[in-house]
Amino acid sequence: MTATATPVDEPEQLEPQDRPVSRMVRLARRLLPAAAAALSGVLLYVSFPPRTLWWLALPAFAILAWCLHGRTWKAALGLGYLFGLGFLLPLLVWTGVEVGPGPWLALVVIEAVYVALVGAGIAAVSKLPGRPLWAAALWIAGEAARARVPFGGFPWGKIAFGQADGVFLPLAAVGGTPVLGFAVVLCGFGLYETVRLGVEARRTRVVRRGPATVALLALLLPVAGAFAARPLVSDSAEDGTATVAVIQGNVPRAGLDFNSQRRAVLDHHARETERLAARVKAGKAAQPDFVLWPENSSDIDPFRNPDAYAVIDKAARAIGAPISVGGVVEKDGKLYNEQILWDPVKGPGATYDKRQVQPFGEYLPMRSLLGAVNENWTSMVRQDFSRGDKPGVFTMAGTEVGLATCYEAAFDWAVRDTVTHGAQLISVPSNNATFDRSEMTYQQLAMSRIRAVEHSRTVTVPVTSGVSAMIMPDGRITQRTGMFVADSLVQKVPLRSSETPATRFGIAPEMVLVLIAAGGLGRAVTSAARARRGGPRETAR
């Protein structure tokens, strides 16, 4: 028998007109993960206030999980950075409203690095069993780092702050912003795993029970936990009630030059307080037990300027109640952003100096270096504000009022320690006039709603130009003002003294999640090292 050669099929030759199409397809496939990462970041931004589309955070993280699954650390670093840019560029655009795009872009470029590093970590643990758990813990570890460094940290954009209208909100009372954010991210990664394993089972007709169980638990447990935590949320009065007035005096002009109108701003708040006093006298409004003015309502130091002292004193006597006045005060050559407790009979008394001052807004890090680059930058913050060193709790008409001034509302510790020092009610005096009509005020208002549930306290938000609000301990806004209008809010609110688990646990839940993240990374590194040595690699089954 003679052997015959079997003909070998020649590779199909592409026609010249087909080659560009193939290149375009390959290019599209390469660009798809990058585009998906950036767009999922935008989707996460859209889930934040002033919109109430909180649930969009879940598909945002599901898409991110798809982008990062099985990627090398270099690819994941880039994809994570794109996700960070898609999220933070629109979220933080308000930082450049008055000072131009330079500071805004610089802030986003730096903050997105944290997201990039988290992305690389998520890709590393995506090869492990239980990957939704490790990935969600890594995200919270990234938030913990971002909230601390550099320059004291910048927690703006925590996932928890986008969930004030969502079903996960009760989890804030369990473990604060870390547990609330962890639940949202875990649910998003669980959604991806559920869909991925469903598609795989349909293709192979084999259901991998272990991974499927983990995926379903990651998807459903956060929701179940949120419903189980609902009894922790209450607006009942444990220590009676107090009638509170919030004053929004408005400013003559929005923007940075509102500072040149300092006397006018003070006059506006005094006038609105006196207008409220007239309404009280006429029986059209309830007599408040105490009154809360915003941050910077008196940028003129009343201890050094008799005219400012007289204006505030007259307003306090007119309303017949103590006022918490937001002032800029100089002591021993140092400048402080201060809240002053002003009694209608005794005048000024206790004070609280803001502890978490804002870098590049209230003080200038690396002043000499920045001045060498551009003198205009140093002129924007001529004198640095100094930090206070004690929690702010005022006794106002028998009520313990905790104070977290503006930027401090973003920091877990700055709000919590007012409650651990006895606050029955929390006030967040703020000044948003420099940010015009941007989304900043709504983002900050959402933070205060989270804090109300986290510590089960009424939260008041007096703002110079809006939006001022009354927030119940269950996170509901019962009254609010418009923006850039003079107005006042008066309401009888519940006082509470019990502590939620979040208040009692403090930083512990966040540290547990950081340790879980570290454990996941450790397992991923060990698994990769075994694979390089030719040993068995830990994989999801």
Coordinates of C-alpha atoms in Angstrom, one line a residue:
M1 CA 0.0 0.0 0.0
T2 CA 1.4 3.4 -0.9
A3 CA 1.1 6.1 1.6
T4 CA -0.7 9.2 0.4
A5 CA -0.1 12.6 1.8
T6 CA -3.0 14.3 3.5
P7 CA -3.5 17.8 2.2
V8 CA -3.0 20.5 4.8
D9 CA -5.4 23.4 4.7
E10 CA -3.7 26.6 4.0
P11 CA -4.5 29.5 6.3
E12 CA -7.3 31.5 4.9
Q13 CA -6.0 34.6 3.3
L14 CA -7.8 37.8 4.0
E15 CA -8.9 39.9 1.2
P16 CA -7.3 43.3 1.3
Q17 CA -10.6 45.0 2.0
D18 CA -11.1 42.7 5.1
R19 CA -7.8 43.5 6.8
P20 CA -8.8 47.0 8.0
V21 CA -12.1 45.6 9.4
S22 CA -10.1 42.9 11.4
R23 CA -7.8 45.5 12.7
M24 CA -10.7 47.7 13.8
V25 CA -12.4 44.7 15.6
R26 CA -9.1 43.9 17.4
L27 CA -8.7 47.6 18.4
A28 CA -12.3 47.8 19.6
R29 CA -11.8 44.7 21.7
R30 CA -8.7 46.3 23.3
L31 CA -10.4 49.6 23.9
L32 CA -13.7 48.1 25.3
P33 CA -12.4 47.4 28.8
A34 CA -10.9 50.9 29.0
A35 CA -14.1 52.6 27.8
A36 CA -16.2 50.4 30.1
A37 CA -14.0 51.3 33.1
A38 CA -14.3 55.0 32.5
L39 CA -18.1 54.9 31.8
S40 CA -18.7 52.7 34.9
G41 CA -17.0 55.5 36.9
V42 CA -19.4 58.0 35.4
L43 CA -22.3 55.7 36.3
L44 CA -21.1 55.7 39.9
Y45 CA -21.0 59.5 39.9
V46 CA -24.6 59.6 38.6
S47 CA -25.6 57.5 41.6
F48 CA -24.6 60.4 43.9
P49 CA -26.7 63.5 45.0
P50 CA -28.4 65.6 44.0
R51 CA -29.8 62.6 42.1
T52 CA -31.5 59.8 44.0
L53 CA -30.3 57.0 41.7
W54 CA -28.3 55.3 44.5
W55 CA -28.9 51.9 42.9
L56 CA -26.7 52.7 40.0
A57 CA -23.7 52.1 42.2
L58 CA -24.4 48.3 41.9
P59 CA -24.1 48.0 38.1
A60 CA -21.1 50.5 38.3
F61 CA -19.2 48.1 40.5
A62 CA -20.4 45.0 38.5
I63 CA -18.9 46.5 35.3
L64 CA -15.7 47.4 37.1
A65 CA -15.5 43.8 38.3
W66 CA -15.8 42.6 34.7
C67 CA -13.1 45.0 33.6
L68 CA -10.7 43.9 36.3
H69 CA -11.4 40.1 36.4
G70 CA -8.2 38.2 35.7
R71 CA -6.2 41.2 34.5
T72 CA -2.5 41.7 35.1
W73 CA -1.6 44.3 37.7
K74 CA -0.4 46.7 35.1
A75 CA -3.6 46.5 33.1
A76 CA -5.7 46.8 36.3
L77 CA -3.8 49.8 37.4
G78 CA -4.7 51.6 34.2
L79 CA -8.3 50.5 34.2
G80 CA -8.7 51.4 37.9
Y81 CA -7.3 54.9 37.1
L82 CA -9.8 55.3 34.3
F83 CA -12.6 54.3 36.7
G84 CA -11.4 56.8 39.2
L85 CA -11.3 59.6 36.6
G86 CA -14.8 58.8 35.3
F87 CA -16.1 59.0 38.9
L88 CA -14.1 61.9 40.4
L89 CA -13.8 64.3 37.5
P90 CA -17.5 65.1 37.5
L91 CA -18.0 64.6 41.2
L92 CA -15.4 67.1 42.3
V93 CA -15.9 69.7 39.5
W94 CA -17.2 72.2 42.1
T95 CA -13.6 72.5 43.5
G96 CA -12.8 74.6 40.4
V97 CA -15.9 76.8 40.3
E98 CA -14.1 79.9 41.5
V99 CA -10.4 79.1 41.1
G100 CA -10.3 77.6 37.7
P101 CA -9.7 74.0 36.5
G102 CA -6.1 73.7 37.7
P103 CA -6.8 72.8 41.4
W104 CA -9.7 70.6 40.4
L105 CA -7.7 68.6 37.9
A106 CA -4.8 68.3 40.3
L107 CA -7.0 67.0 43.0
V108 CA -8.6 64.4 40.7
V109 CA -5.3 63.2 39.3
I110 CA -4.0 62.5 42.8
E111 CA -7.2 61.0 44.2
A112 CA -7.6 58.7 41.2
V113 CA -4.2 57.1 42.1
Y114 CA -5.9 55.5 45.1
V115 CA -8.6 54.0 42.9
A116 CA -5.9 52.7 40.5
L117 CA -4.1 51.0 43.3
V118 CA -7.3 49.4 44.5
G119 CA -8.0 48.3 41.0
A120 CA -4.7 46.4 40.9
G121 CA -5.5 44.8 44.2
I122 CA -9.0 43.8 43.0
A123 CA -7.5 42.1 39.9
A124 CA -5.0 40.2 42.1
V125 CA -7.8 38.8 44.3
S126 CA -10.1 38.1 41.3
K127 CA -8.4 34.7 41.0
L128 CA -9.2 33.6 44.5
P129 CA -12.3 31.9 46.0
G130 CA -14.6 34.4 47.7
R131 CA -13.3 37.2 45.5
P132 CA -16.3 39.6 46.1
L133 CA -15.4 39.7 49.8
W134 CA -11.8 40.5 49.2
A135 CA -12.5 43.0 46.5
A136 CA -15.1 44.9 48.5
A137 CA -12.8 45.0 51.5
L138 CA -10.0 46.4 49.3
W139 CA -12.2 49.2 48.1
I140 CA -12.9 50.2 51.8
A141 CA -9.2 50.0 52.5
G142 CA -8.6 52.4 49.7
E143 CA -11.2 54.8 51.1
A144 CA -9.5 54.5 54.5
A145 CA -6.2 55.5 53.1
R146 CA -7.7 58.3 51.0
A147 CA -9.4 59.7 54.1
R148 CA -6.1 60.1 55.9
V149 CA -3.3 61.1 53.5
P150 CA -2.1 63.4 52.2
F151 CA -2.7 66.6 54.3
G152 CA -5.1 64.9 56.6
G153 CA -7.0 63.1 53.9
F154 CA -9.9 63.8 51.6
P155 CA -12.9 61.5 52.3
W156 CA -15.2 63.2 49.7
G157 CA -16.7 60.5 47.4
K158 CA -17.0 57.7 49.9
I159 CA -19.5 55.2 48.6
A160 CA -21.6 55.6 51.7
F161 CA -22.2 59.3 50.9
G162 CA -24.1 58.4 47.8
Q163 CA -26.6 56.1 49.7
A164 CA -28.7 58.6 51.7
D165 CA -31.8 57.5 49.8
G166 CA -31.0 53.8 49.4
V167 CA -32.1 50.6 51.0
F168 CA -28.6 50.1 52.5
L169 CA -28.8 53.2 54.7
P170 CA -29.6 51.5 58.0
L171 CA -26.2 49.8 57.9
A172 CA -24.7 53.2 58.7
A173 CA -26.0 52.6 62.3
V174 CA -24.2 49.2 62.4
G175 CA -20.7 50.2 61.4
G176 CA -20.7 53.7 60.0
T177 CA -19.6 54.7 56.5
P178 CA -17.1 51.7 56.1
V179 CA -19.8 49.1 56.7
L180 CA -22.4 50.9 54.6
G181 CA -19.9 51.4 51.7
F182 CA -18.7 47.8 52.0
A183 CA -22.2 46.4 51.7
V184 CA -22.8 48.4 48.5
V185 CA -19.6 47.4 46.9
L186 CA -20.0 43.8 47.9
C187 CA -23.4 43.7 46.4
G188 CA -22.1 45.1 43.2
F189 CA -19.3 42.6 42.9
G190 CA -21.8 39.8 43.9
L191 CA -24.0 41.0 41.0
Y192 CA -21.1 40.5 38.5
E193 CA -20.2 37.1 39.9
T194 CA -23.9 36.0 39.7
V195 CA -24.2 37.1 36.1
R196 CA -20.8 35.6 35.1
L197 CA -21.5 32.2 36.6
G198 CA -25.0 32.2 35.1
V199 CA -23.6 32.8 31.6
E200 CA -21.0 30.1 32.2
A201 CA -23.6 27.6 33.4
R202 CA -25.7 28.3 30.4
R203 CA -22.8 27.7 28.1
T204 CA -21.3 24.6 29.8
R205 CA -24.6 23.2 31.4
V206 CA -22.6 22.9 34.6
V207 CA -23.3 24.8 37.8
R208 CA -20.3 25.3 40.1
R209 CA -22.1 25.2 43.4
G210 CA -19.3 26.7 45.6
P211 CA -18.7 29.9 43.6
A212 CA -22.4 30.2 42.9
T213 CA -23.2 30.1 46.6
V214 CA -20.5 32.8 47.3
A215 CA -21.9 35.0 44.5
L216 CA -25.5 34.8 45.7
L217 CA -24.4 35.4 49.3
A218 CA -22.5 38.5 48.2
L219 CA -25.5 39.7 46.3
L220 CA -28.2 39.0 48.9
L221 CA -26.6 39.3 52.3
P222 CA -26.0 43.1 52.2
V223 CA -29.6 43.6 51.3
A224 CA -30.8 41.3 54.1
G225 CA -28.4 42.9 56.5
A226 CA -29.8 46.3 55.7
F227 CA -33.4 45.2 56.4
A228 CA -32.2 43.5 59.6
A229 CA -30.6 46.8 60.7
R230 CA -33.8 48.8 60.3
P231 CA -34.8 48.6 64.1
L232 CA -31.6 50.6 64.8
V233 CA -33.1 53.6 63.0
S234 CA -35.5 55.6 65.1
D235 CA -36.6 59.2 65.4
S236 CA -38.3 58.9 68.8
A237 CA -37.4 61.4 71.5
E238 CA -35.4 59.7 74.3
D239 CA -34.6 63.0 76.1
G240 CA -37.5 65.1 75.2
T241 CA -37.5 67.7 72.5
A242 CA -36.0 71.1 71.7
T243 CA -37.3 73.8 69.4
V244 CA -34.4 74.8 67.2
A245 CA -34.0 77.7 64.8
V246 CA -31.6 77.6 61.8
I247 CA -30.7 80.9 60.2
Q248 CA -29.6 81.3 56.6
G249 CA -28.8 85.0 56.1
N250 CA -27.6 84.7 52.5
V251 CA -24.6 86.5 51.0
P252 CA -24.5 89.6 48.8
R253 CA -22.6 87.8 46.0
A254 CA -21.6 84.2 45.4
G255 CA -17.9 83.3 44.8
L256 CA -14.7 84.1 46.5
D257 CA -15.4 87.8 46.7
F258 CA -18.1 87.2 49.3
N259 CA -15.3 87.6 51.8
S260 CA -15.0 91.3 50.9
Q261 CA -18.6 91.6 51.9
R262 CA -18.0 90.4 55.5
R263 CA -20.0 93.1 57.3
A264 CA -22.9 92.6 54.9
V265 CA -22.9 88.8 55.6
L266 CA -23.0 89.5 59.3
D267 CA -25.8 92.0 58.9
H268 CA -27.8 89.6 56.7
H269 CA -27.7 86.9 59.5
A270 CA -28.5 89.4 62.2
R271 CA -31.4 90.8 60.2
E272 CA -32.9 87.4 59.5
T273 CA -32.7 86.5 63.2
E274 CA -34.5 89.8 64.1
R275 CA -37.1 89.0 61.4
L276 CA -37.6 85.6 63.0
A277 CA -37.9 87.3 66.4
A278 CA -40.7 89.6 65.0
R279 CA -42.5 86.5 63.7
V280 CA -42.2 84.8 67.1
K281 CA -43.6 88.0 68.8
A282 CA -46.5 88.0 66.3
G283 CA -47.3 84.4 67.0
K284 CA -46.4 83.2 63.5
A285 CA -43.4 81.1 64.6
A286 CA -42.5 79.1 67.7
Q287 CA -40.0 80.6 70.2
P288 CA -36.8 78.7 69.7
D289 CA -34.8 77.3 72.6
F290 CA -31.6 78.1 70.7
V291 CA -30.5 79.4 67.4
L292 CA -27.8 78.1 65.0
W293 CA -25.9 80.4 62.6
P294 CA -23.7 79.1 59.8
E295 CA -19.9 79.0 59.5
N296 CA -18.5 82.4 58.6
S297 CA -21.7 84.2 59.5
S298 CA -19.4 86.7 61.2
D299 CA -16.0 86.9 59.4
I300 CA -15.5 90.0 61.4
D301 CA -13.9 89.1 64.8
P302 CA -16.4 90.3 67.4
F303 CA -13.8 90.2 70.1
R304 CA -11.7 92.8 68.3
N305 CA -14.5 94.8 66.6
P306 CA -17.1 96.4 68.8
D307 CA -19.5 97.0 65.9
A308 CA -19.6 93.3 65.1
Y309 CA -20.1 92.5 68.8
A310 CA -23.0 95.0 69.0
V311 CA -24.7 93.5 65.9
I312 CA -24.6 89.9 67.3
D313 CA -25.6 90.9 70.8
K314 CA -28.6 92.8 69.5
A315 CA -29.8 89.8 67.5
A316 CA -29.4 87.5 70.5
R317 CA -31.4 89.8 72.7
A318 CA -34.1 90.2 70.0
I319 CA -34.6 86.4 69.7
G320 CA -34.2 85.9 73.4
A321 CA -32.2 82.6 73.0
P322 CA -28.6 81.6 72.8
I323 CA -27.0 81.6 69.4
S324 CA -24.1 79.6 68.0
V325 CA -22.3 82.1 65.8
G326 CA -19.7 81.1 63.2
G327 CA -16.8 83.6 63.4
V328 CA -13.3 84.1 62.2
V329 CA -11.3 84.9 65.4
E330 CA -7.7 85.9 66.0
K331 CA -6.1 84.7 69.3
D332 CA -2.4 85.1 70.1
G333 CA -1.6 85.9 66.5
K334 CA -3.3 82.8 65.3
L335 CA -6.4 82.6 63.1
Y336 CA -9.3 80.2 64.0
N337 CA -12.5 79.2 62.4
E338 CA -14.6 79.3 65.5
Q339 CA -18.1 78.7 66.8
I340 CA -19.0 81.1 69.6
L341 CA -21.9 80.4 72.1
W342 CA -23.6 83.8 72.5
D343 CA -26.0 84.2 75.4
P344 CA -28.7 86.9 75.1
V345 CA -27.8 88.1 78.7
K346 CA -24.2 87.2 79.3
G347 CA -22.9 87.6 75.8
P348 CA -20.1 85.4 74.3
G349 CA -19.1 82.3 76.3
A350 CA -17.9 78.9 75.2
T351 CA -16.1 78.5 71.9
Y352 CA -15.2 75.6 69.5
D353 CA -12.3 75.9 67.1
K354 CA -12.5 73.8 63.9
R355 CA -10.1 70.9 64.1
Q356 CA -10.1 69.5 60.6
V357 CA -9.1 72.6 58.5
Q358 CA -9.2 72.4 54.8
P359 CA -5.9 72.2 52.9
F360 CA -5.6 74.8 50.1
G361 CA -8.7 76.5 51.4
E362 CA -8.0 77.3 55.1
Y363 CA -4.3 76.6 55.1
L364 CA -1.7 76.2 52.5
P365 CA 0.6 73.1 52.6
M366 CA 4.1 73.6 51.2
R367 CA 3.5 77.4 51.1
S368 CA 7.1 78.3 50.2
L369 CA 7.3 75.8 47.4
L370 CA 3.9 76.9 45.9
G371 CA 4.9 80.5 46.2
A372 CA 8.0 79.9 44.2
V373 CA 5.9 78.4 41.5
N374 CA 3.1 80.9 41.5
E375 CA 2.7 83.9 43.9
N376 CA -1.0 84.1 43.1
W377 CA -1.6 80.8 44.8
T378 CA -0.2 82.0 48.1
S379 CA -2.2 85.2 48.0
M380 CA -5.5 83.2 47.9
V381 CA -4.7 81.9 51.5
R382 CA -2.8 84.8 53.0
Q383 CA -2.8 83.4 56.6
D384 CA -3.2 79.8 57.6
F385 CA -6.0 78.8 60.0
S386 CA -4.9 77.0 63.1
R387 CA -6.5 73.9 64.4
G388 CA -8.5 73.4 67.5
D389 CA -7.8 70.5 69.8
K390 CA -11.0 69.8 71.7
P391 CA -14.4 68.4 70.5
G392 CA -17.2 71.0 70.2
V393 CA -20.2 70.4 72.4
F394 CA -22.2 73.5 73.5
T395 CA -24.8 73.4 76.3
M396 CA -27.6 75.4 74.8
A397 CA -30.8 75.9 76.9
G398 CA -30.1 72.5 78.5
T399 CA -29.4 70.7 75.3
E400 CA -26.0 69.3 74.4
V401 CA -25.3 70.4 70.8
G402 CA -22.4 68.8 69.0
L403 CA -20.5 70.8 66.4
A404 CA -18.9 69.6 63.2
T405 CA -18.0 72.6 61.1
C406 CA -18.5 72.1 57.3
Y407 CA -15.6 70.1 56.0
E408 CA -15.5 68.1 59.2
A409 CA -18.8 66.4 58.3
A410 CA -16.8 64.2 55.8
F411 CA -14.6 62.8 58.6
D412 CA -15.9 59.9 60.7
W413 CA -14.0 60.8 63.8
A414 CA -14.9 64.5 63.8
V415 CA -18.6 63.8 64.1
R416 CA -18.4 60.7 66.3
D417 CA -16.5 62.3 69.1
T418 CA -19.2 65.0 69.5
V419 CA -21.6 62.1 70.3
T420 CA -19.2 60.3 72.6
H421 CA -18.8 63.6 74.5
G422 CA -22.5 63.8 75.1
A423 CA -24.1 65.5 72.1
Q424 CA -27.9 65.0 71.9
L425 CA -28.1 66.8 68.6
I426 CA -25.5 67.5 65.9
S427 CA -25.1 70.8 64.0
V428 CA -23.0 71.1 60.8
P429 CA -22.6 74.9 60.3
S430 CA -21.3 75.4 56.8
N431 CA -20.4 78.1 54.2
N432 CA -20.9 77.0 50.6
A433 CA -21.1 80.5 49.1
T434 CA -17.7 80.0 47.3
F435 CA -19.1 77.1 45.3
D436 CA -22.0 79.0 43.8
R437 CA -24.9 76.7 42.7
S438 CA -22.8 73.6 42.2
E439 CA -23.6 70.1 43.5
M440 CA -21.3 70.5 46.4
T441 CA -24.0 71.6 48.8
Y442 CA -26.2 68.6 48.0
Q443 CA -23.2 66.2 48.4
Q444 CA -22.5 67.7 51.8
L445 CA -26.2 67.6 52.8
A446 CA -26.2 63.8 52.0
M447 CA -23.2 63.4 54.3
S448 CA -25.2 65.0 57.1
R449 CA -28.1 62.6 56.4
I450 CA -25.7 59.6 56.7
R451 CA -24.3 61.0 60.0
A452 CA -27.9 61.3 61.4
V453 CA -28.5 57.6 60.9
E454 CA -25.0 56.6 61.9
H455 CA -25.3 58.2 65.3
S456 CA -29.1 58.3 65.6
R457 CA -29.2 62.1 66.2
T458 CA -31.1 65.0 64.7
V459 CA -28.7 66.9 62.5
T460 CA -29.2 70.6 61.7
V461 CA -27.4 72.2 58.7
P462 CA -27.2 76.0 58.9
V463 CA -25.6 77.3 55.7
T464 CA -24.8 80.9 54.7
S465 CA -26.4 80.6 51.2
G466 CA -28.1 77.2 51.2
V467 CA -29.2 74.5 51.3
S468 CA -29.9 74.7 55.0
A469 CA -31.9 71.8 56.5
M470 CA -33.4 69.9 59.4
I471 CA -32.6 66.2 59.3
M472 CA -34.3 63.7 61.6
P473 CA -32.3 60.8 63.2
D474 CA -33.7 58.4 60.6
G475 CA -32.1 60.5 57.8
R476 CA -35.3 62.3 56.6
I477 CA -35.1 65.9 55.7
T478 CA -38.2 67.6 57.2
Q479 CA -37.4 71.2 56.3
R480 CA -35.0 72.8 53.8
T481 CA -34.3 76.2 52.3
G482 CA -33.6 77.2 48.8
M483 CA -30.2 78.4 47.6
F484 CA -29.1 82.1 47.8
V485 CA -32.2 83.2 49.7
A486 CA -32.5 84.6 53.2
D487 CA -34.6 82.2 55.3
S488 CA -35.0 80.6 58.7
L489 CA -36.2 77.2 59.8
V490 CA -37.9 76.5 63.1
Q491 CA -38.8 73.0 64.3
K492 CA -39.3 70.9 67.4
V493 CA -36.8 68.1 67.1
P494 CA -36.2 64.9 69.1
L495 CA -33.2 64.7 71.4
R496 CA -31.4 61.3 71.8
S497 CA -28.6 60.0 74.0
S498 CA -28.4 56.3 73.2
E499 CA -25.4 55.1 71.2
T500 CA -25.7 53.0 68.0
P501 CA -23.3 50.1 67.4
A502 CA -21.5 52.4 64.9
T503 CA -20.9 55.0 67.6
R504 CA -19.7 52.4 70.1
F505 CA -17.5 50.5 67.7
G506 CA -15.9 53.6 66.2
I507 CA -12.9 52.8 64.0
A508 CA -13.0 49.0 64.6
P509 CA -15.2 48.0 61.6
E510 CA -13.0 49.9 59.3
M511 CA -9.9 48.3 60.7
V512 CA -11.5 44.8 60.4
L513 CA -12.2 45.4 56.7
V514 CA -8.6 46.7 56.2
L515 CA -7.3 43.5 57.7
I516 CA -9.6 41.4 55.5
A517 CA -8.2 43.3 52.5
A518 CA -4.7 42.7 53.6
G519 CA -5.5 39.0 54.1
G520 CA -6.9 38.8 50.5
L521 CA -3.8 40.4 49.0
G522 CA -1.6 38.1 51.0
R523 CA -3.4 35.0 49.7
A524 CA -3.2 36.4 46.1
V525 CA 0.6 37.0 46.4
T526 CA 1.1 33.5 47.9
S527 CA -0.9 31.9 45.2
A528 CA 0.9 33.8 42.4
A529 CA 4.3 32.8 44.0
R530 CA 3.3 29.1 44.0
A531 CA 2.2 29.3 40.4
R532 CA 5.6 30.7 39.4
R533 CA 7.4 27.9 41.2
G534 CA 5.2 25.4 39.4
G535 CA 3.1 24.4 42.5
P536 CA -0.6 24.2 42.8
R537 CA -2.3 27.6 42.4
E538 CA -5.3 28.6 44.6
T539 CA -8.2 29.1 42.2
A540 CA -11.9 29.6 42.5
R541 CA -13.7 26.3 42.2

